[in-house]
Short mmCIF file of C-alpha atoms in Angstrom, two decimals:
data_model
loop_
_atom_site.label_atom_id
_atom_site.label_comp_id
_atom_site.label_asym_id
_atom_site.label_seq_id
_atom_site.Cartn_x
_atom_site.Cartn_y
_atom_site.Cartn_z
CA UNK A 1 17.62 -21.41 17.70
CA UNK A 2 15.00 -20.45 20.27
CA UNK A 3 15.69 -18.75 23.58
CA UNK A 4 15.36 -21.94 25.62
CA UNK A 5 18.13 -23.66 23.68
CA UNK A 6 20.32 -20.55 23.83
CA UNK A 7 19.79 -20.24 27.59
CA UNK A 8 20.57 -23.91 28.12
CA UNK A 9 23.75 -23.61 26.07
CA UNK A 10 24.88 -20.55 28.01
CA UNK A 11 24.13 -22.29 31.31
CA UNK A 12 26.14 -25.34 30.26
CA UNK A 13 29.05 -23.13 29.21
CA UNK A 14 29.06 -21.19 32.48
CA UNK A 15 28.80 -24.42 34.49
CA UNK A 16 31.74 -25.88 32.56
CA UNK A 17 33.83 -22.76 33.15
CA UNK A 18 33.06 -22.73 36.87
CA UNK A 19 33.90 -26.42 37.26
CA UNK A 20 37.01 -26.30 35.10
CA UNK A 21 38.52 -22.97 36.18
CA UNK A 22 36.89 -22.15 39.52
CA UNK A 23 35.35 -18.87 40.57
CA UNK A 24 37.60 -16.66 38.44
CA UNK A 25 36.89 -18.66 35.29
CA UNK A 26 33.20 -18.30 36.05
CA UNK A 27 33.43 -14.54 36.54
CA UNK A 28 35.61 -13.97 33.48
CA UNK A 29 33.27 -16.04 31.30
CA UNK A 30 30.28 -14.01 32.55
CA UNK A 31 32.14 -10.77 31.79
CA UNK A 32 32.97 -11.86 28.24
CA UNK A 33 29.41 -13.07 27.67
CA UNK A 34 28.07 -9.67 28.75
CA UNK A 35 30.51 -7.84 26.49
CA UNK A 36 29.56 -10.11 23.60
CA UNK A 37 25.87 -9.52 24.21
CA UNK A 38 26.36 -5.76 24.23
CA UNK A 39 28.41 -5.80 21.05
CA UNK A 40 25.89 -8.09 19.36
CA UNK A 41 23.01 -5.76 20.22
CA UNK A 42 25.02 -2.79 18.96
CA UNK A 43 25.77 -4.60 15.70
CA UNK A 44 22.05 -5.33 15.23
CA UNK A 45 21.25 -1.67 15.77
CA UNK A 46 19.23 -2.30 18.93
CA UNK A 47 21.69 -0.51 21.23
CA UNK A 48 23.14 2.97 20.89
CA UNK A 49 26.67 2.83 22.28
CA UNK A 50 27.22 6.55 21.78
CA UNK A 51 24.14 7.34 23.88
CA UNK A 52 25.38 5.06 26.66
CA UNK A 53 28.85 6.64 26.55
CA UNK A 54 27.32 10.13 26.66
CA UNK A 55 25.16 9.19 29.65
CA UNK A 56 28.14 7.75 31.52
CA UNK A 57 30.31 10.80 30.87
CA UNK A 58 27.50 13.18 31.85
CA UNK A 59 26.93 14.78 28.48
CA UNK A 60 23.30 13.74 28.37
CA UNK A 61 20.78 13.02 31.10
CA UNK A 62 18.01 10.43 31.07
CA UNK A 63 15.36 12.89 32.25
#
C-alpha cells in the first residue's frame, strides 16, 4: 500500500468519524490515530520511547 492510498483511507476514516459522531468523535479518532502511529513506529524500531520519556521528564536534554 503506498502513501497516497494510506492517506486517502485515513482521510475517509476521519471524515466518517466527524460526520457520524461530531467534533468529539473527530478529535478522539485523531488522538487514537496518533497513538497508533507512535506505537507502530516504536514497534518498527524507528522511535525510541525511552528517549522521549527521558526528554519529557528532564533527564536528558536535546542540546
